[in-house]
Amino acid sequence: MTGPVGVGVIGAGTISNQYLANLTRFPDVQVHVVADLFTDKAAEQAATYGVAESGPPEVALDHPDVEIIVNLTIPAAHAEVSMAALGAGKHVWTEKPFALDRETGRQLLEKADAAGLRIGGAPDTVLGAGLQTALRVIERGDIGTPLSGLTLFEVPGPQDDHRNLEVLLSRGAGPLWDMGPYYLTALSRTFGSFRSVIGNGRIARPSRTWLVGPRAGTEIVAKVPTQVSVLADFASGETSTTVLSWDSPHRRVGHVEIVGTEGTLAVPDPNNFDGDLRIRHRGDDDWTVVPAEGPVGGRGLGALDIARSVRAGVPHQVPGELAYHVLDTLSAVTESMEQRRFVQVESTAPRATSLPVGWDPYARTL
């Protein structure tokens, strides 16, 4: 096939605004349909972004011009929708987490492989200028041999008037599963495969009272830790420390530092696509700013990369194997918190390579 690759978006919630704003501007893809169980919401989003069709998920799955399904459903539905999309012969880009357990994640990879289809999973922030520049800095040897990483995400947490409070405090969410993929993916792109992890977690506020909506006054019990610390080591010998908290009284997010034998690199927020880097070499009195180079884009770059890679017949940059490796690591951290021991990460991450600086999401290539 030639020309723009057809896309169907399933899930018309808040995150769909970012995806649709970008996907409808990338000339190499064309969004044909927005779908959701709440068809009125799907119709609203389709109208807002100039998409021709809307309806329930089946409309996207059965659409003859849709080649890629962008799965933006809630975490508990990710695997089911991705499996249905693969069964319909569509490539898949899914929001994180890839699945809620290893077995289901492996089934997704196996089904995609058997059908000759592509699957990839968020975050696609690793394709943005910030993290791509970081990879090039490290590849050049600017900080010497990488040794360790430090990542921090600390906020007061979702407030009791958050419309998705119950989802965020349920299995598949919490700061580990909701925000962890950004930080763990950045670490894996930098160091390669996680080898083992040990985690410690707690719940500071076991119950909360919903303040908004028809269920205002309802008590919500937190089912996942809201404060998580992780020590990890990697197959190539590096180590990392990660703190993910929804219990902090102050806000400190996007902190990623990579320490090497000759210097330290401060990487932009892995939840964003751009941002300057800072580097401090041995003997320096202060940091030096390193401007990010390359495309910024935004959410949807992963689906675009699949589209271009399918047409070119080359591997895509953020494959399902990477999303599965992060899922495997999240699962290992969860087991470690429950069992209070180191847990091995059995899967491996595909080797990371940086995109060319001139890779442009807004250029027509198909």
PDB file of C-alpha atoms in Angstrom, residues 84-280:
ATOM      1  CA  ALA A  84      -9.157  -7.466  19.450  1.00  0.00           C
ATOM      2  CA  ALA A  85      -7.262  -5.093  17.148  1.00  0.00           C
ATOM      3  CA  LEU A  86      -4.667  -7.742  16.307  1.00  0.00           C
ATOM      4  CA  GLY A  87      -7.503 -10.200  15.698  1.00  0.00           C
ATOM      5  CA  ALA A  88      -8.979  -7.700  13.235  1.00  0.00           C
ATOM      6  CA  GLY A  89      -5.687  -7.569  11.336  1.00  0.00           C
ATOM      7  CA  LYS A  90      -4.634  -4.131  12.585  1.00  0.00           C
ATOM      8  CA  HIS A  91      -1.264  -2.955  13.850  1.00  0.00           C
ATOM      9  CA  VAL A  92      -1.437  -1.569  17.405  1.00  0.00           C
ATOM     10  CA  TRP A  93      -0.075   1.336  19.371  1.00  0.00           C
ATOM     11  CA  THR A  94      -1.266   1.159  22.995  1.00  0.00           C
ATOM     12  CA  GLU A  95      -1.061   3.528  25.913  1.00  0.00           C
ATOM     13  CA  LYS A  96       0.778   2.271  28.975  1.00  0.00           C
ATOM     14  CA  PRO A  97       0.788  -0.102  30.638  1.00  0.00           C
ATOM     15  CA  PHE A  98       1.169  -2.647  27.835  1.00  0.00           C
ATOM     16  CA  ALA A  99      -0.862  -5.141  29.912  1.00  0.00           C
ATOM     17  CA  LEU A 100      -1.444  -5.823  33.604  1.00  0.00           C
ATOM     18  CA  ASP A 101       0.468  -9.114  33.808  1.00  0.00           C
ATOM     19  CA  ARG A 102       3.327 -10.871  32.044  1.00  0.00           C
ATOM     20  CA  GLU A 103       1.294 -13.735  30.587  1.00  0.00           C
ATOM     21  CA  THR A 104      -1.108 -11.400  28.802  1.00  0.00           C
ATOM     22  CA  GLY A 105       1.784  -9.259  27.600  1.00  0.00           C
ATOM     23  CA  ARG A 106       3.494 -12.314  26.105  1.00  0.00           C
ATOM     24  CA  GLN A 107       0.254 -13.339  24.411  1.00  0.00           C
ATOM     25  CA  LEU A 108       0.071  -9.925  22.737  1.00  0.00           C
ATOM     26  CA  LEU A 109       3.611 -10.261  21.397  1.00  0.00           C
ATOM     27  CA  GLU A 110       2.969 -13.799  20.190  1.00  0.00           C
ATOM     28  CA  LYS A 111      -0.300 -12.884  18.478  1.00  0.00           C
ATOM     29  CA  ALA A 112       1.270  -9.902  16.718  1.00  0.00           C
ATOM     30  CA  ASP A 113       4.223 -12.006  15.587  1.00  0.00           C
ATOM     31  CA  ALA A 114       2.026 -14.839  14.330  1.00  0.00           C
ATOM     32  CA  ALA A 115      -0.115 -12.396  12.341  1.00  0.00           C
ATOM     33  CA  GLY A 116       2.825 -10.440  10.943  1.00  0.00           C
ATOM     34  CA  LEU A 117       1.589  -7.269  12.643  1.00  0.00           C
ATOM     35  CA  ARG A 118       3.371  -4.473  14.507  1.00  0.00           C
ATOM     36  CA  ILE A 119       2.662  -3.640  18.131  1.00  0.00           C
ATOM     37  CA  GLY A 120       4.187  -0.899  20.234  1.00  0.00           C
ATOM     38  CA  GLY A 121       3.479   0.725  23.554  1.00  0.00           C
ATOM     39  CA  ALA A 122       3.813   4.056  25.305  1.00  0.00           C
ATOM     40  CA  PRO A 123       5.655   6.071  26.185  1.00  0.00           C
ATOM     41  CA  ASP A 124       6.696   7.434  22.810  1.00  0.00           C
ATOM     42  CA  THR A 125       8.335  10.371  24.585  1.00  0.00           C
ATOM     43  CA  VAL A 126      11.599   8.484  23.932  1.00  0.00           C
ATOM     44  CA  LEU A 127      11.216   9.598  20.283  1.00  0.00           C
ATOM     45  CA  GLY A 128      11.163  13.277  21.241  1.00  0.00           C
ATOM     46  CA  ALA A 129      14.080  15.689  20.912  1.00  0.00           C
ATOM     47  CA  GLY A 130      14.953  15.598  24.621  1.00  0.00           C
ATOM     48  CA  LEU A 131      15.600  11.904  25.113  1.00  0.00           C
ATOM     49  CA  GLN A 132      16.904  11.416  21.563  1.00  0.00           C
ATOM     50  CA  THR A 133      19.546  14.091  22.207  1.00  0.00           C
ATOM     51  CA  ALA A 134      20.433  12.349  25.477  1.00  0.00           C
ATOM     52  CA  LEU A 135      21.006   9.087  23.607  1.00  0.00           C
ATOM     53  CA  ARG A 136      23.289  10.817  21.113  1.00  0.00           C
ATOM     54  CA  VAL A 137      25.254  12.505  23.922  1.00  0.00           C
ATOM     55  CA  ILE A 138      25.795   9.148  25.612  1.00  0.00           C
ATOM     56  CA  GLU A 139      26.581   7.354  22.327  1.00  0.00           C
ATOM     57  CA  ARG A 140      29.291   9.954  21.604  1.00  0.00           C
ATOM     58  CA  GLY A 141      30.920   9.191  24.952  1.00  0.00           C
ATOM     59  CA  ASP A 142      30.440  12.730  26.289  1.00  0.00           C
ATOM     60  CA  ILE A 143      30.044  11.459  29.876  1.00  0.00           C
ATOM     61  CA  GLY A 144      32.389   8.503  29.502  1.00  0.00           C
ATOM     62  CA  THR A 145      31.100   5.070  30.452  1.00  0.00           C
ATOM     63  CA  PRO A 146      27.603   5.260  31.993  1.00  0.00           C
ATOM     64  CA  LEU A 147      27.548   4.024  35.577  1.00  0.00           C
ATOM     65  CA  SER A 148      24.247   4.848  37.282  1.00  0.00           C
ATOM     66  CA  GLY A 149      20.934   6.640  37.036  1.00  0.00           C
ATOM     67  CA  LEU A 150      18.771   8.614  39.463  1.00  0.00           C
ATOM     68  CA  THR A 151      15.113   9.336  38.694  1.00  0.00           C
ATOM     69  CA  LEU A 152      12.603  11.167  40.881  1.00  0.00           C
ATOM     70  CA  PHE A 153       8.876  11.810  40.548  1.00  0.00           C
ATOM     71  CA  GLU A 154       7.318  13.297  43.682  1.00  0.00           C
ATOM     72  CA  VAL A 155       3.942  15.079  43.825  1.00  0.00           C
ATOM     73  CA  PRO A 156       1.096  15.485  46.338  1.00  0.00           C
ATOM     74  CA  GLY A 157      -0.774  12.959  44.223  1.00  0.00           C
ATOM     75  CA  PRO A 158      -4.148  12.952  42.494  1.00  0.00           C
ATOM     76  CA  GLN A 159      -6.473  15.164  44.491  1.00  0.00           C
ATOM     77  CA  ASP A 160      -9.758  13.910  45.906  1.00  0.00           C
ATOM     78  CA  ASP A 161     -11.609  15.864  43.224  1.00  0.00           C
ATOM     79  CA  HIS A 162      -9.808  14.048  40.368  1.00  0.00           C
ATOM     80  CA  ARG A 163     -12.395  12.603  37.980  1.00  0.00           C
ATOM     81  CA  ASN A 164     -10.361   9.369  37.579  1.00  0.00           C
ATOM     82  CA  LEU A 165      -9.361   9.019  41.232  1.00  0.00           C
ATOM     83  CA  GLU A 166     -10.710   5.475  41.588  1.00  0.00           C
ATOM     84  CA  VAL A 167      -8.884   4.266  38.454  1.00  0.00           C
ATOM     85  CA  LEU A 168      -5.619   5.898  39.556  1.00  0.00           C
ATOM     86  CA  LEU A 169      -5.752   4.106  42.922  1.00  0.00           C
ATOM     87  CA  SER A 170      -6.531   0.693  41.389  1.00  0.00           C
ATOM     88  CA  ARG A 171      -4.517  -2.172  39.905  1.00  0.00           C
ATOM     89  CA  GLY A 172      -2.574  -1.066  36.851  1.00  0.00           C
ATOM     90  CA  ALA A 173      -2.107   2.468  38.174  1.00  0.00           C
ATOM     91  CA  GLY A 174      -0.617   4.097  41.261  1.00  0.00           C
ATOM     92  CA  PRO A 175       2.625   6.023  40.716  1.00  0.00           C
ATOM     93  CA  LEU A 176       4.542   2.840  39.797  1.00  0.00           C
ATOM     94  CA  TRP A 177       2.315   1.707  36.924  1.00  0.00           C
ATOM     95  CA  ASP A 178       1.016   5.143  35.916  1.00  0.00           C
ATOM     96  CA  MET A 179       4.255   7.173  35.951  1.00  0.00           C
ATOM     97  CA  GLY A 180       6.886   4.452  36.247  1.00  0.00           C
ATOM     98  CA  PRO A 181       6.815   3.551  32.526  1.00  0.00           C
ATOM     99  CA  TYR A 182       8.199   6.990  31.596  1.00  0.00           C
ATOM    100  CA  TYR A 183      11.172   6.708  33.929  1.00  0.00           C
ATOM    101  CA  LEU A 184      11.872   2.980  33.493  1.00  0.00           C
ATOM    102  CA  THR A 185      11.670   3.275  29.712  1.00  0.00           C
ATOM    103  CA  ALA A 186      14.147   6.172  29.756  1.00  0.00           C
ATOM    104  CA  LEU A 187      16.509   4.113  31.933  1.00  0.00           C
ATOM    105  CA  SER A 188      16.164   1.065  29.686  1.00  0.00           C
ATOM    106  CA  ARG A 189      16.825   3.120  26.534  1.00  0.00           C
ATOM    107  CA  THR A 190      19.971   4.417  28.280  1.00  0.00           C
ATOM    108  CA  PHE A 191      21.351   1.276  29.936  1.00  0.00           C
ATOM    109  CA  GLY A 192      19.649  -1.616  28.151  1.00  0.00           C
ATOM    110  CA  SER A 193      17.955  -4.498  29.934  1.00  0.00           C
ATOM    111  CA  PHE A 194      16.994  -4.447  33.599  1.00  0.00           C
ATOM    112  CA  ARG A 195      18.474  -7.502  35.341  1.00  0.00           C
ATOM    113  CA  SER A 196      16.988  -7.378  38.847  1.00  0.00           C
ATOM    114  CA  VAL A 197      15.037  -5.016  41.076  1.00  0.00           C
ATOM    115  CA  ILE A 198      14.083  -4.543  44.682  1.00  0.00           C
ATOM    116  CA  GLY A 199      11.157  -2.336  45.592  1.00  0.00           C
ATOM    117  CA  ASN A 200       9.670  -0.855  48.713  1.00  0.00           C
ATOM    118  CA  GLY A 201       6.201   0.662  48.829  1.00  0.00           C
ATOM    119  CA  ARG A 202       3.549   1.974  51.180  1.00  0.00           C
ATOM    120  CA  ILE A 203       0.138   3.627  51.176  1.00  0.00           C
ATOM    121  CA  ALA A 204       0.142   6.864  53.168  1.00  0.00           C
ATOM    122  CA  ARG A 205      -3.628   7.456  52.884  1.00  0.00           C
ATOM    123  CA  PRO A 206      -5.451   4.105  52.721  1.00  0.00           C
ATOM    124  CA  SER A 207      -8.833   5.686  51.968  1.00  0.00           C
ATOM    125  CA  ARG A 208     -10.118   8.865  50.362  1.00  0.00           C
ATOM    126  CA  THR A 209     -13.535  10.424  49.979  1.00  0.00           C
ATOM    127  CA  TRP A 210     -14.547  11.420  46.471  1.00  0.00           C
ATOM    128  CA  LEU A 211     -15.457  15.111  46.350  1.00  0.00           C
ATOM    129  CA  VAL A 212     -17.071  15.433  42.913  1.00  0.00           C
ATOM    130  CA  GLY A 213     -19.649  13.884  40.610  1.00  0.00           C
ATOM    131  CA  PRO A 214     -22.642  11.662  41.306  1.00  0.00           C
ATOM    132  CA  ARG A 215     -20.570   9.545  43.707  1.00  0.00           C
ATOM    133  CA  ALA A 216     -19.414  12.453  45.861  1.00  0.00           C
ATOM    134  CA  GLY A 217     -19.029  11.302  49.454  1.00  0.00           C
ATOM    135  CA  THR A 218     -18.107   7.741  48.432  1.00  0.00           C
ATOM    136  CA  GLU A 219     -15.055   6.298  50.159  1.00  0.00           C
ATOM    137  CA  ILE A 220     -12.334   5.009  47.826  1.00  0.00           C
ATOM    138  CA  VAL A 221      -9.800   2.516  49.171  1.00  0.00           C
ATOM    139  CA  ALA A 222      -6.309   2.705  47.677  1.00  0.00           C
ATOM    140  CA  LYS A 223      -5.442  -0.728  46.274  1.00  0.00           C
ATOM    141  CA  VAL A 224      -1.864   0.031  45.237  1.00  0.00           C
ATOM    142  CA  PRO A 225       1.160   1.649  46.925  1.00  0.00           C
ATOM    143  CA  THR A 226       1.292   5.412  46.544  1.00  0.00           C
ATOM    144  CA  GLN A 227       4.974   5.744  47.551  1.00  0.00           C
ATOM    145  CA  VAL A 228       7.473   3.479  45.786  1.00  0.00           C
ATOM    146  CA  SER A 229      11.270   3.261  45.853  1.00  0.00           C
ATOM    147  CA  VAL A 230      13.192   1.023  43.445  1.00  0.00           C
ATOM    148  CA  LEU A 231      16.819  -0.109  43.290  1.00  0.00           C
ATOM    149  CA  ALA A 232      17.741  -1.791  40.033  1.00  0.00           C
ATOM    150  CA  ASP A 233      20.728  -3.198  38.224  1.00  0.00           C
ATOM    151  CA  PHE A 234      21.180  -3.797  34.531  1.00  0.00           C
ATOM    152  CA  ALA A 235      22.575  -6.620  32.434  1.00  0.00           C
ATOM    153  CA  SER A 236      25.556  -4.469  31.446  1.00  0.00           C
ATOM    154  CA  GLY A 237      26.417  -3.589  35.050  1.00  0.00           C
ATOM    155  CA  GLU A 238      24.858  -0.155  35.654  1.00  0.00           C
ATOM    156  CA  THR A 239      22.555   0.605  38.590  1.00  0.00           C
ATOM    157  CA  SER A 240      19.669   2.988  39.187  1.00  0.00           C
ATOM    158  CA  THR A 241      17.598   4.476  41.989  1.00  0.00           C
ATOM    159  CA  THR A 242      13.993   5.535  41.382  1.00  0.00           C
ATOM    160  CA  VAL A 243      11.454   7.234  43.670  1.00  0.00           C
ATOM    161  CA  LEU A 244       7.817   7.536  42.567  1.00  0.00           C
ATOM    162  CA  SER A 245       5.503   9.261  45.026  1.00  0.00           C
ATOM    163  CA  TRP A 246       1.967  10.588  45.196  1.00  0.00           C
ATOM    164  CA  ASP A 247       2.474  11.386  48.899  1.00  0.00           C
ATOM    165  CA  SER A 248       5.072  14.155  48.738  1.00  0.00           C
ATOM    166  CA  PRO A 249       4.043  17.577  50.141  1.00  0.00           C
ATOM    167  CA  HIS A 250       6.078  19.265  47.401  1.00  0.00           C
ATOM    168  CA  ARG A 251       6.380  18.734  43.646  1.00  0.00           C
ATOM    169  CA  ARG A 252       9.603  17.473  42.048  1.00  0.00           C
ATOM    170  CA  VAL A 253       9.121  15.774  38.690  1.00  0.00           C
ATOM    171  CA  GLY A 254      11.112  14.932  35.590  1.00  0.00           C
ATOM    172  CA  HIS A 255      14.393  14.417  37.463  1.00  0.00           C
ATOM    173  CA  VAL A 256      16.630  12.059  35.464  1.00  0.00           C
ATOM    174  CA  GLU A 257      20.396  12.074  35.947  1.00  0.00           C
ATOM    175  CA  ILE A 258      22.837   9.704  34.271  1.00  0.00           C
ATOM    176  CA  VAL A 259      26.274   9.505  35.909  1.00  0.00           C
ATOM    177  CA  GLY A 260      29.244   8.434  33.821  1.00  0.00           C
ATOM    178  CA  THR A 261      32.960   8.057  34.454  1.00  0.00           C
ATOM    179  CA  GLU A 262      33.676  11.532  33.013  1.00  0.00           C
ATOM    180  CA  GLY A 263      30.533  13.500  33.761  1.00  0.00           C
ATOM    181  CA  THR A 264      26.868  13.665  34.703  1.00  0.00           C
ATOM    182  CA  LEU A 265      24.011  14.247  32.263  1.00  0.00           C
ATOM    183  CA  ALA A 266      20.701  15.769  33.396  1.00  0.00           C
ATOM    184  CA  VAL A 267      18.019  14.534  30.991  1.00  0.00           C
ATOM    185  CA  PRO A 268      14.722  16.355  30.287  1.00  0.00           C
ATOM    186  CA  ASP A 269      11.458  15.149  31.833  1.00  0.00           C
ATOM    187  CA  PRO A 270      10.708  11.724  30.274  1.00  0.00           C
ATOM    188  CA  ASN A 271       6.995  12.588  30.335  1.00  0.00           C
ATOM    189  CA  ASN A 272       7.717  15.326  27.771  1.00  0.00           C
ATOM    190  CA  PHE A 273       9.143  15.375  24.264  1.00  0.00           C
ATOM    191  CA  ASP A 274      11.577  18.285  24.519  1.00  0.00           C
ATOM    192  CA  GLY A 275      13.607  20.327  26.968  1.00  0.00           C
ATOM    193  CA  ASP A 276      17.279  21.284  27.238  1.00  0.00           C
ATOM    194  CA  LEU A 277      19.817  18.913  28.713  1.00  0.00           C
ATOM    195  CA  ARG A 278      22.571  19.848  31.141  1.00  0.00           C
ATOM    196  CA  ILE A 279      26.007  18.286  31.422  1.00  0.00           C
ATOM    197  CA  ARG A 280      28.696  18.637  34.062  1.00  0.00           C
TER     198      ARG A 280
END
